Amino acid sequence: MASHQMAAGMTSMANMGDMKDMEHMEGMEHSLSKGGKVPCDSITIPESSAPIRKFDLTAARTTLKLDNGKNIEAWTFNDMSPGPELRVTEGDRIVITLYNKDIEDGVTIHWHGITVPCSQDGIAGVTQDAVHPGEQFTYTFIATNPGTYWYHSHQMSSIQVSKGLLGALIVEPKKSSKSDTSMSEATALYQQLDSSMLVNGSTRGLTIPGKTGELIRLRLINSGNETMEFIVYGAPFRVMAMDGHDLHEPGLLKETMIPIGAGQRYDLLIQVPGSGKVVISSPSAVDLPITIGSGSQPQHKEGGQLFSYVDYGNPVPDDPVLQLKPDRHFELKLGQTLFTKSINGKSFHEIPPMIVKEGDHVLITVSNEGGGDHPFHLHGHVFRVLSKNGSTLQGSPVYLDTLLTKEGETYELYLEADNPGLWMIHCHNLKHASMGMSMMLNYEGITTPYRVGTKSGNLPDL
Ligand code: C2O
Ligand code: CU
């Protein structure tokens, strides 16, 4: 597509920050392709006998009629926003063909939280070209880890995600690995669609049937840009998983507020009480409560303490990660300058990539020096949270792909460099990412034939 066409489109909505971004992006065209031998797009999964699950997702402009009667000009997958919930089983080989009907700037799909091979990560200008109207692209990966994930476009992500190009991706555990059949489950995907806040596409909230005594695994997904806090009324509950990764021996919680950063997922386990309903609600989405069961309304209490995973659940015996010595240490300071959101005082391609090689044990210190909450998201990997504000985590090991950081906080993260590629790291307040808070974790020797910039039209986090 003609790049001037897009540039014009952007100028109409551009402020100074946007114009600057585009220059930085152009700069990236060169830095990503230097040196090395293995192109990212040659890194795919090998043939295997894994069961194949096929899906088609068509991106298109759609007028959505919301359940409050309002019409919204949305960008959708299969005429829906959120797009269809993709449910697969651990170990499946997932084959998803993306078609672009008429999203002019092109689209991609990123599988948020899933550790895919580099070529399948869906990053316009890094792992592929944006898929333009009339074109298609097929993604193939193995759903290795059961859990709650989501997908979204990673072309102009701050625009396209808020226009609706997203959906839930649930990887169910293999039947044999969980004998628990008395558990039912539900997904609650919160999104900001232009100016409307929705849960599973509704403006009214969510009702989940539940019989007394039944256990419900509630998969909360925050696909918006702001942190959401959830309060559970009417029953004690447990945090079963964060970002798709089960916690070890999670304890019962009561009157605890669960903060879910942008891009994060929390799975709560709730037992339907004899007395009545359970209501899960968020002060930032008061009109979108989740109601489980029937009977009398639970009492609403104010406040409650904030959930902390620093001492939640139990450690695992002989934790191998605690034995490791890091080979590399990086420090990232998330902050802001006058017109940008920055990492170590720089934005976009000015930020030198973290360079690692396969097999490295990597320690990353992340601190939030201001500019709001920064949910720090890394592609292609899961990292372990080692400490918060100098205190070592005492409870269950915590593995995340998105770390919520609040102003003044410092975290130490550990990751194993086990997935060679070129990986984005960015704030999942996608507005912050579009203002510069975005960088790369690159493996030595990996290159890309694709280019980011206005010339190629690939603008992953504009
Ligand atoms: Cu949800 Cu760069 O990703
Ligand atoms: Cu941020």
GROMACS .gro file of C-alpha atoms and ligand atoms in nm:
model
  466
    1MET     CA    1   0.000   0.000   0.000
    2ALA     CA    2   0.109   0.356  -0.057
    3SER     CA    3   0.289   0.482   0.247
    4HIS     CA    4   0.186   0.842   0.190
    5GLN     CA    5  -0.171   0.731   0.217
    6MET     CA    6  -0.114   0.596   0.564
    7ALA     CA    7   0.101   0.888   0.666
    8ALA     CA    8  -0.182   1.118   0.569
    9GLY     CA    9  -0.424   0.910   0.768
   10MET     CA   10  -0.202   0.936   1.066
   11THR     CA   11  -0.137   1.305   1.034
   12SER     CA   12  -0.500   1.378   1.089
   13MET     CA   13  -0.477   1.219   1.429
   14ALA     CA   14  -0.115   1.298   1.490
   15ASN     CA   15   0.025   1.512   1.760
   16MET     CA   16   0.391   1.589   1.793
   17GLY     CA   17   0.452   1.261   1.969
   18ASP     CA   18   0.315   1.060   1.680
   19MET     CA   19   0.527   1.237   1.426
   20LYS     CA   20   0.836   1.169   1.630
   21ASP     CA   21   0.743   0.806   1.664
   22MET     CA   22   0.738   0.758   1.292
   23GLU     CA   23   1.092   0.889   1.257
   24HIS     CA   24   1.209   0.654   1.530
   25MET     CA   25   1.037   0.365   1.359
   26GLU     CA   26   1.216   0.445   1.035
   27GLY     CA   27   1.543   0.424   1.223
   28MET     CA   28   1.456   0.074   1.333
   29GLU     CA   29   1.453  -0.041   0.971
   30HIS     CA   30   1.828  -0.052   0.978
   31SER     CA   31   1.910  -0.160   1.329
   32LEU     CA   32   1.706  -0.479   1.315
   33SER     CA   33   1.878  -0.625   1.014
   34LYS     CA   34   2.244  -0.593   1.116
   35GLY     CA   35   2.476  -0.893   1.135
   36GLY     CA   36   2.389  -1.253   1.210
   37LYS     CA   37   2.278  -1.553   1.015
   38VAL     CA   38   1.940  -1.696   1.103
   39PRO     CA   39   1.634  -1.510   0.976
   40CYS     CA   40   1.344  -1.499   1.222
   41ASP     CA   41   1.097  -1.611   0.957
   42SER     CA   42   1.284  -1.939   0.912
   43ILE     CA   43   1.226  -2.031   1.277
   44THR     CA   44   0.912  -2.245   1.274
   45ILE     CA   45   0.791  -2.549   1.464
   46PRO     CA   46   0.895  -2.889   1.335
   47GLU     CA   47   0.650  -3.138   1.189
   48SER     CA   48   0.497  -3.356   1.454
   49SER     CA   49   0.208  -3.590   1.512
   50ALA     CA   50   0.033  -3.342   1.746
   51PRO     CA   51  -0.343  -3.316   1.687
   52ILE     CA   52  -0.421  -3.029   1.452
   53ARG     CA   53  -0.678  -2.760   1.536
   54LYS     CA   54  -0.767  -2.524   1.254
   55PHE     CA   55  -0.932  -2.185   1.276
   56ASP     CA   56  -1.006  -1.903   1.033
   57LEU     CA   57  -1.012  -1.544   1.151
   58THR     CA   58  -1.127  -1.271   0.916
   59ALA     CA   59  -1.050  -0.913   1.008
   60ALA     CA   60  -1.308  -0.666   0.881
   61ARG     CA   61  -1.481  -0.338   0.947
   62THR     CA   62  -1.815  -0.412   1.107
   63THR     CA   63  -2.095  -0.208   1.254
   64LEU     CA   64  -2.158  -0.372   1.587
   65LYS     CA   65  -2.490  -0.336   1.757
   66LEU     CA   66  -2.418  -0.340   2.129
   67ASP     CA   67  -2.670  -0.473   2.380
   68ASN     CA   68  -2.741  -0.118   2.497
   69GLY     CA   69  -2.873  -0.037   2.150
   70LYS     CA   70  -2.569   0.166   2.052
   71ASN     CA   71  -2.402   0.111   1.714
   72ILE     CA   72  -2.026   0.109   1.704
   73GLU     CA   73  -1.792   0.114   1.406
   74ALA     CA   74  -1.561  -0.165   1.512
   75TRP     CA   75  -1.283  -0.368   1.359
   76THR     CA   76  -1.362  -0.731   1.419
   77PHE     CA   77  -1.252  -1.090   1.382
   78ASN     CA   78  -1.534  -1.295   1.226
   79ASP     CA   79  -1.770  -0.998   1.267
   80MET     CA   80  -1.734  -0.998   1.645
   81SER     CA   81  -1.545  -0.808   1.907
   82PRO     CA   82  -1.409  -0.974   2.101
   83GLY     CA   83  -1.340  -1.222   1.823
   84PRO     CA   84  -1.430  -1.588   1.875
   85GLU     CA   85  -1.289  -1.751   2.185
   86LEU     CA   86  -1.039  -2.006   2.061
   87ARG     CA   87  -1.037  -2.318   2.278
   88VAL     CA   88  -0.768  -2.573   2.226
   89THR     CA   89  -0.605  -2.851   2.423
   90GLU     CA   90  -0.255  -2.850   2.560
   91GLY     CA   91  -0.020  -3.003   2.305
   92ASP     CA   92  -0.240  -2.928   2.003
   93ARG     CA   93  -0.089  -2.794   1.686
   94ILE     CA   94  -0.281  -2.475   1.620
   95VAL     CA   95  -0.322  -2.361   1.261
   96ILE     CA   96  -0.495  -2.028   1.224
   97THR     CA   97  -0.544  -1.848   0.897
   98LEU     CA   98  -0.587  -1.475   0.920
   99TYR     CA   99  -0.770  -1.308   0.632
  100ASN     CA  100  -0.790  -0.933   0.601
  101LYS     CA  101  -1.107  -0.822   0.431
  102ASP     CA  102  -1.080  -0.445   0.449
  103ILE     CA  103  -0.859  -0.315   0.728
  104GLU     CA  104  -0.666  -0.068   0.519
  105ASP     CA  105  -0.351  -0.039   0.727
  106GLY     CA  106  -0.310  -0.415   0.741
  107VAL     CA  107  -0.338  -0.647   1.040
  108THR     CA  108  -0.146  -0.920   1.219
  109ILE     CA  109  -0.221  -1.147   1.511
  110HIS     CA  110  -0.001  -1.174   1.817
  111TRP     CA  111  -0.064  -1.464   2.055
  112HIS     CA  112  -0.023  -1.284   2.382
  113GLY     CA  113   0.150  -1.500   2.643
  114ILE     CA  114   0.207  -1.803   2.421
  115THR     CA  115   0.568  -1.888   2.354
  116VAL     CA  116   0.557  -1.930   1.979
  117PRO     CA  117   0.853  -1.959   1.741
  118CYS     CA  118   0.979  -1.623   1.615
  119SER     CA  119   0.812  -1.645   1.273
  120GLN     CA  120   0.467  -1.686   1.432
  121ASP     CA  121   0.470  -1.397   1.679
  122GLY     CA  122   0.265  -1.168   1.458
  123ILE     CA  123   0.473  -0.852   1.478
  124ALA     CA  124   0.443  -0.631   1.172
  125GLY     CA  125   0.791  -0.540   1.056
  126VAL     CA  126   0.974  -0.787   1.279
  127THR     CA  127   0.828  -1.134   1.221
  128GLN     CA  128   0.613  -1.067   0.912
  129ASP     CA  129   0.466  -0.794   0.697
  130ALA     CA  130   0.125  -0.661   0.792
  131VAL     CA  131  -0.148  -0.855   0.610
  132HIS     CA  132  -0.323  -0.614   0.373
  133PRO     CA  133  -0.680  -0.626   0.240
  134GLY     CA  134  -0.731  -0.935   0.028
  135GLU     CA  135  -0.425  -1.106   0.174
  136GLN     CA  136  -0.386  -1.387   0.424
  137PHE     CA  137  -0.131  -1.534   0.661
  138THR     CA  138  -0.133  -1.869   0.839
  139TYR     CA  139   0.003  -1.904   1.191
  140THR     CA  140   0.118  -2.240   1.326
  141PHE     CA  141   0.231  -2.314   1.676
  142ILE     CA  142   0.194  -2.567   1.955
  143ALA     CA  143  -0.019  -2.472   2.255
  144THR     CA  144   0.241  -2.592   2.500
  145ASN     CA  145   0.112  -2.458   2.830
  146PRO     CA  146  -0.248  -2.477   2.945
  147GLY     CA  147  -0.392  -2.149   3.063
  148THR     CA  148  -0.566  -1.824   2.981
  149TYR     CA  149  -0.425  -1.623   2.694
  150TRP     CA  150  -0.551  -1.378   2.436
  151TYR     CA  151  -0.477  -1.264   2.085
  152HIS     CA  152  -0.470  -0.923   1.925
  153SER     CA  153  -0.342  -0.740   1.622
  154HIS     CA  154   0.015  -0.616   1.651
  155GLN     CA  155  -0.003  -0.376   1.360
  156MET     CA  156  -0.074  -0.028   1.495
  157SER     CA  157  -0.170  -0.208   1.811
  158SER     CA  158  -0.278   0.092   2.017
  159ILE     CA  159  -0.536   0.175   1.749
  160GLN     CA  160  -0.635  -0.172   1.633
  161VAL     CA  161  -0.681  -0.324   1.977
  162SER     CA  162  -0.907  -0.039   2.087
  163LYS     CA  163  -1.102  -0.076   1.760
  164GLY     CA  164  -1.174  -0.436   1.854
  165LEU     CA  165  -0.916  -0.668   1.694
  166LEU     CA  166  -0.872  -0.905   1.987
  167GLY     CA  167  -1.008  -1.222   2.142
  168ALA     CA  168  -0.953  -1.488   2.409
  169LEU     CA  169  -0.741  -1.798   2.362
  170ILE     CA  170  -0.789  -2.072   2.617
  171VAL     CA  171  -0.558  -2.370   2.633
  172GLU     CA  172  -0.728  -2.647   2.827
  173PRO     CA  173  -0.518  -2.898   3.013
  174LYS     CA  174  -0.505  -3.251   2.873
  175LYS     CA  175  -0.781  -3.451   3.034
  176SER     CA  176  -0.538  -3.690   3.200
  177SER     CA  177  -0.349  -3.413   3.377
  178LYS     CA  178  -0.656  -3.286   3.560
  179SER     CA  179  -0.896  -3.541   3.700
  180ASP     CA  180  -1.118  -3.266   3.837
  181THR     CA  181  -1.449  -3.292   3.657
  182SER     CA  182  -1.662  -3.106   3.912
  183MET     CA  183  -1.515  -2.777   3.797
  184SER     CA  184  -1.683  -2.556   3.543
  185GLU     CA  185  -1.536  -2.242   3.401
  186ALA     CA  186  -1.606  -1.912   3.238
  187THR     CA  187  -1.409  -1.645   3.058
  188ALA     CA  188  -1.459  -1.276   3.130
  189LEU     CA  189  -1.274  -1.065   2.877
  190TYR     CA  190  -1.283  -0.695   2.957
  191GLN     CA  191  -1.211  -0.455   2.676
  192GLN     CA  192  -1.227  -0.089   2.598
  193LEU     CA  193  -1.397  -0.062   2.258
  194ASP     CA  194  -1.356   0.301   2.159
  195SER     CA  195  -1.541   0.470   2.444
  196SER     CA  196  -1.741   0.168   2.558
  197MET     CA  197  -1.624  -0.071   2.824
  198LEU     CA  198  -1.738  -0.427   2.754
  199VAL     CA  199  -1.717  -0.770   2.909
  200ASN     CA  200  -1.743  -1.050   2.652
  201GLY     CA  201  -1.891  -0.790   2.420
  202SER     CA  202  -2.168  -0.690   2.659
  203THR     CA  203  -2.232  -0.350   2.814
  204ARG     CA  204  -2.432  -0.508   3.097
  205GLY     CA  205  -2.210  -0.756   3.270
  206LEU     CA  206  -2.201  -1.129   3.280
  207THR     CA  207  -2.419  -1.393   3.442
  208ILE     CA  208  -2.272  -1.734   3.508
  209PRO     CA  209  -2.497  -2.019   3.622
  210GLY     CA  210  -2.375  -2.203   3.929
  211LYS     CA  211  -2.515  -2.456   4.174
  212THR     CA  212  -2.434  -2.450   4.541
  213GLY     CA  213  -2.100  -2.614   4.604
  214GLU     CA  214  -1.990  -2.598   4.243
  215LEU     CA  215  -1.635  -2.480   4.174
  216ILE     CA  216  -1.596  -2.223   3.901
  217ARG     CA  217  -1.273  -2.123   3.740
  218LEU     CA  218  -1.319  -1.766   3.629
  219ARG     CA  219  -1.072  -1.652   3.367
  220LEU     CA  220  -1.038  -1.275   3.389
  221ILE     CA  221  -0.868  -1.105   3.098
  222ASN     CA  222  -0.784  -0.735   3.098
  223SER     CA  223  -0.734  -0.635   2.735
  224GLY     CA  224  -0.768  -0.262   2.799
  225ASN     CA  225  -0.496  -0.010   2.868
  226GLU     CA  226  -0.564   0.061   3.234
  227THR     CA  227  -0.520  -0.149   3.546
  228MET     CA  228  -0.848  -0.296   3.672
  229GLU     CA  229  -0.910  -0.395   4.032
  230PHE     CA  230  -1.162  -0.668   4.102
  231ILE     CA  231  -1.344  -0.741   4.425
  232VAL     CA  232  -1.519  -1.070   4.494
  233TYR     CA  233  -1.829  -1.047   4.711
  234GLY     CA  234  -2.017  -1.336   4.861
  235ALA     CA  235  -1.756  -1.611   4.875
  236PRO     CA  236  -1.392  -1.671   4.956
  237PHE     CA  237  -1.180  -1.754   4.653
  238ARG     CA  238  -0.834  -1.851   4.538
  239VAL     CA  239  -0.604  -1.711   4.272
  240MET     CA  240  -0.539  -2.026   4.070
  241ALA     CA  241  -0.324  -1.882   3.797
  242MET     CA  242  -0.165  -1.563   3.675
  243ASP     CA  243  -0.098  -1.511   3.305
  244GLY     CA  244  -0.191  -1.872   3.244
  245HIS     CA  245   0.050  -2.022   3.495
  246ASP     CA  246  -0.089  -2.209   3.793
  247LEU     CA  247   0.021  -2.099   4.137
  248HIS     CA  248   0.143  -2.355   4.385
  249GLU     CA  249  -0.096  -2.423   4.675
  250PRO     CA  250  -0.285  -2.094   4.660
  251GLY     CA  251  -0.463  -2.005   4.984
  252LEU     CA  252  -0.818  -1.886   5.041
  253LEU     CA  253  -0.874  -1.513   5.012
  254LYS     CA  254  -1.149  -1.291   5.142
  255GLU     CA  255  -1.224  -0.926   5.085
  256THR     CA  256  -0.913  -0.895   4.874
  257MET     CA  257  -0.884  -0.668   4.576
  258ILE     CA  258  -0.719  -0.824   4.272
  259PRO     CA  259  -0.527  -0.575   4.057
  260ILE     CA  260  -0.502  -0.691   3.697
  261GLY     CA  261  -0.266  -0.494   3.480
  262ALA     CA  262  -0.332  -0.428   3.112
  263GLY     CA  263  -0.269  -0.747   2.918
  264GLN     CA  264  -0.270  -0.967   3.228
  265ARG     CA  265  -0.497  -1.259   3.312
  266TYR     CA  266  -0.599  -1.397   3.651
  267ASP     CA  267  -0.784  -1.724   3.700
  268LEU     CA  268  -0.992  -1.720   4.017
  269LEU     CA  269  -1.141  -2.032   4.172
  270ILE     CA  270  -1.473  -1.960   4.334
  271GLN     CA  271  -1.708  -2.199   4.510
  272VAL     CA  272  -2.074  -2.115   4.475
  273PRO     CA  273  -2.204  -2.065   4.831
  274GLY     CA  274  -2.531  -2.195   4.971
  275SER     CA  275  -2.645  -1.850   5.067
  276GLY     CA  276  -2.673  -1.681   4.733
  277LYS     CA  277  -2.484  -1.513   4.459
  278VAL     CA  278  -2.122  -1.425   4.415
  279VAL     CA  279  -2.057  -1.089   4.254
  280ILE     CA  280  -1.724  -0.989   4.108
  281SER     CA  281  -1.699  -0.626   4.022
  282SER     CA  282  -1.445  -0.361   3.942
  283PRO     CA  283  -1.460   0.007   4.040
  284SER     CA  284  -1.336   0.086   3.689
  285ALA     CA  285  -1.625  -0.108   3.530
  286VAL     CA  286  -1.912  -0.071   3.778
  287ASP     CA  287  -2.172  -0.142   3.512
  288LEU     CA  288  -2.009  -0.472   3.418
  289PRO     CA  289  -2.037  -0.701   3.718
  290ILE     CA  290  -2.000  -1.076   3.694
  291THR     CA  291  -2.271  -1.263   3.880
  292ILE     CA  292  -2.237  -1.630   3.967
  293GLY     CA  293  -2.526  -1.838   4.091
  294SER     CA  294  -2.863  -1.720   4.210
  295GLY     CA  295  -3.026  -1.620   4.534
  296SER     CA  296  -2.974  -1.313   4.744
  297GLN     CA  297  -2.735  -1.036   4.659
  298PRO     CA  298  -2.416  -1.048   4.868
  299GLN     CA  299  -2.329  -0.759   5.094
  300HIS     CA  300  -2.104  -0.503   4.938
  301LYS     CA  301  -1.821  -0.408   5.166
  302GLU     CA  302  -1.592  -0.121   5.089
  303GLY     CA  303  -1.218  -0.155   5.038
  304GLY     CA  304  -1.039  -0.470   5.135
  305GLN     CA  305  -0.669  -0.525   5.110
  306LEU     CA  306  -0.481  -0.545   4.785
  307PHE     CA  307  -0.374  -0.891   4.672
  308SER     CA  308   0.000  -0.946   4.687
  309TYR     CA  309   0.172  -1.246   4.532
  310VAL     CA  310   0.489  -1.177   4.730
  311ASP     CA  311   0.379  -1.422   4.999
  312TYR     CA  312   0.084  -1.605   4.841
  313GLY     CA  313   0.076  -1.983   4.814
  314ASN     CA  314   0.372  -2.205   4.895
  315PRO     CA  315   0.719  -2.240   4.749
  316VAL     CA  316   0.799  -2.555   4.556
  317PRO     CA  317   1.061  -2.786   4.706
  318ASP     CA  318   1.411  -2.768   4.554
  319ASP     CA  319   1.320  -2.480   4.327
  320PRO     CA  320   1.578  -2.502   4.048
  321VAL     CA  321   1.552  -2.136   3.948
  322LEU     CA  322   1.683  -2.015   4.283
  323GLN     CA  323   2.003  -2.214   4.228
  324LEU     CA  324   2.093  -2.040   3.901
  325LYS     CA  325   2.357  -1.773   3.848
  326PRO     CA  326   2.264  -1.511   3.591
  327ASP     CA  327   2.487  -1.475   3.284
  328ARG     CA  328   2.352  -1.131   3.201
  329HIS     CA  329   2.191  -0.855   3.394
  330PHE     CA  330   1.986  -0.572   3.243
  331GLU     CA  331   1.830  -0.278   3.417
  332LEU     CA  332   1.523  -0.110   3.274
  333LYS     CA  333   1.384   0.209   3.416
  334LEU     CA  334   1.034   0.281   3.296
  335GLY     CA  335   0.952   0.649   3.300
  336GLN     CA  336   0.866   0.946   3.089
  337THR     CA  337   1.006   1.258   2.930
  338LEU     CA  338   0.809   1.559   2.813
  339PHE     CA  339   0.659   1.398   2.500
  340THR     CA  340   0.749   1.033   2.533
  341LYS     CA  341   0.721   0.733   2.757
  342SER     CA  342   1.069   0.601   2.800
  343ILE     CA  343   1.291   0.315   2.904
  344ASN     CA  344   1.621   0.429   3.057
  345GLY     CA  345   1.538   0.781   2.940
  346LYS     CA  346   1.508   0.681   2.573
  347SER     CA  347   1.229   0.573   2.342
  348PHE     CA  348   1.188   0.327   2.054
  349HIS     CA  349   1.501   0.254   1.850
  350GLU     CA  350   1.710   0.482   2.070
  351ILE     CA  351   1.676   0.215   2.335
  352PRO     CA  352   1.951  -0.038   2.273
  353PRO     CA  353   1.809  -0.391   2.250
  354MET     CA  354   1.892  -0.640   2.520
  355ILE     CA  355   2.117  -0.890   2.345
  356VAL     CA  356   2.128  -1.246   2.467
  357LYS     CA  357   2.233  -1.581   2.336
  358GLU     CA  358   2.051  -1.909   2.359
  359GLY     CA  359   2.099  -2.073   2.698
  360ASP     CA  360   2.168  -1.752   2.890
  361HIS     CA  361   2.019  -1.708   3.233
  362VAL     CA  362   1.903  -1.349   3.228
  363LEU     CA  363   1.830  -1.125   3.523
  364ILE     CA  364   1.627  -0.812   3.452
  365THR     CA  365   1.566  -0.539   3.705
  366VAL     CA  366   1.260  -0.333   3.618
  367SER     CA  367   1.164  -0.019   3.800
  368ASN     CA  368   0.879   0.220   3.751
  369GLU     CA  369   1.000   0.575   3.785
  370GLY     CA  370   0.675   0.742   3.698
  371GLY     CA  371   0.423   0.814   3.426
  372GLY     CA  372   0.152   0.582   3.557
  373ASP     CA  373   0.118   0.207   3.581
  374HIS     CA  374   0.343   0.028   3.335
  375PRO     CA  375   0.240  -0.331   3.263
  376PHE     CA  376   0.568  -0.462   3.128
  377HIS     CA  377   0.518  -0.729   2.861
  378LEU     CA  378   0.778  -0.955   2.706
  379HIS     CA  379   0.717  -1.161   2.394
  380GLY     CA  380   0.827  -1.517   2.334
  381HIS     CA  381   0.908  -1.596   2.696
  382VAL     CA  382   0.767  -1.642   3.039
  383PHE     CA  383   0.964  -1.483   3.317
  384ARG     CA  384   0.984  -1.559   3.685
  385VAL     CA  385   0.934  -1.279   3.938
  386LEU     CA  386   1.214  -1.312   4.192
  387SER     CA  387   1.164  -1.008   4.411
  388LYS     CA  388   0.957  -0.697   4.462
  389ASN     CA  389   1.104  -0.384   4.616
  390GLY     CA  390   1.399  -0.584   4.746
  391SER     CA  391   1.194  -0.859   4.911
  392THR     CA  392   1.233  -1.206   4.770
  393LEU     CA  393   0.903  -1.374   4.687
  394GLN     CA  394   0.815  -1.605   4.976
  395GLY     CA  395   0.518  -1.795   4.841
  396SER     CA  396   0.439  -1.977   4.519
  397PRO     CA  397   0.671  -1.924   4.225
  398VAL     CA  398   0.516  -1.660   3.999
  399TYR     CA  399   0.559  -1.685   3.623
  400LEU     CA  400   0.426  -1.405   3.406
  401ASP     CA  401   0.439  -1.259   3.059
  402THR     CA  402   0.310  -0.921   3.177
  403LEU     CA  403   0.426  -0.756   3.499
  404LEU     CA  404   0.218  -0.480   3.649
  405THR     CA  405   0.449  -0.210   3.785
  406LYS     CA  406   0.329   0.085   3.987
  407GLU     CA  407   0.521   0.404   4.044
  408GLY     CA  408   0.816   0.356   4.278
  409GLU     CA  409   0.824  -0.022   4.249
  410THR     CA  410   1.124  -0.233   4.153
  411TYR     CA  411   1.117  -0.596   4.047
  412GLU     CA  412   1.379  -0.855   3.969
  413LEU     CA  413   1.286  -1.096   3.694
  414TYR     CA  414   1.455  -1.408   3.576
  415LEU     CA  415   1.424  -1.552   3.233
  416GLU     CA  416   1.583  -1.832   3.045
  417ALA     CA  417   1.688  -1.744   2.694
  418ASP     CA  418   1.538  -2.053   2.536
  419ASN     CA  419   1.351  -1.919   2.235
  420PRO     CA  420   1.586  -1.767   1.976
  421GLY     CA  421   1.430  -1.476   1.795
  422LEU     CA  422   1.363  -1.104   1.795
  423TRP     CA  423   1.118  -1.022   2.067
  424MET     CA  424   0.936  -0.708   2.161
  425ILE     CA  425   0.922  -0.579   2.514
  426HIS     CA  426   0.680  -0.300   2.579
  427CYS     CA  427   0.434  -0.140   2.810
  428HIS     CA  428   0.090  -0.297   2.760
  429ASN     CA  429  -0.075   0.031   2.816
  430LEU     CA  430  -0.057   0.040   2.438
  431LYS     CA  431  -0.081   0.417   2.441
  432HIS     CA  432   0.247   0.421   2.632
  433ALA     CA  433   0.396   0.176   2.385
  434SER     CA  434   0.292   0.404   2.100
  435MET     CA  435   0.464   0.692   2.282
  436GLY     CA  436   0.798   0.515   2.294
  437MET     CA  437   0.791   0.259   2.573
  438SER     CA  438   0.889  -0.028   2.350
  439MET     CA  439   1.215  -0.209   2.289
  440MET     CA  440   1.359  -0.542   2.176
  441LEU     CA  441   1.514  -0.852   2.327
  442ASN     CA  442   1.730  -0.990   2.048
  443TYR     CA  443   1.920  -1.315   2.029
  444GLU     CA  444   2.266  -1.300   1.879
  445GLY     CA  445   2.265  -1.408   1.517
  446ILE     CA  446   1.893  -1.369   1.445
  447THR     CA  447   1.793  -1.135   1.163
  448THR     CA  448   1.474  -1.029   0.996
  449PRO     CA  449   1.395  -0.956   0.633
  450TYR     CA  450   1.106  -0.732   0.740
  451ARG     CA  451   1.118  -0.363   0.810
  452VAL     CA  452   0.940  -0.133   1.046
  453GLY     CA  453   0.855   0.216   0.928
  454THR     CA  454   0.629   0.431   0.720
  455LYS     CA  455   0.791   0.308   0.401
  456SER     CA  456   0.706  -0.057   0.466
  457GLY     CA  457   0.379   0.038   0.637
  458ASN     CA  458   0.469  -0.195   0.927
  459LEU     CA  459   0.404  -0.004   1.249
  460PRO     CA  460   0.372  -0.264   1.523
  461ASP     CA  461   0.291  -0.041   1.815
  462LEU     CA  462   0.171   0.284   1.675
  463C2O    CU1  463  -0.021  -0.816   2.392
  463C2O    CU2  464   0.328  -0.686   2.223
  463C2O     O1  465   0.154  -0.754   2.307
  464CU      CU  466   0.325   0.231   3.057
   0.00000   0.00000   0.00000
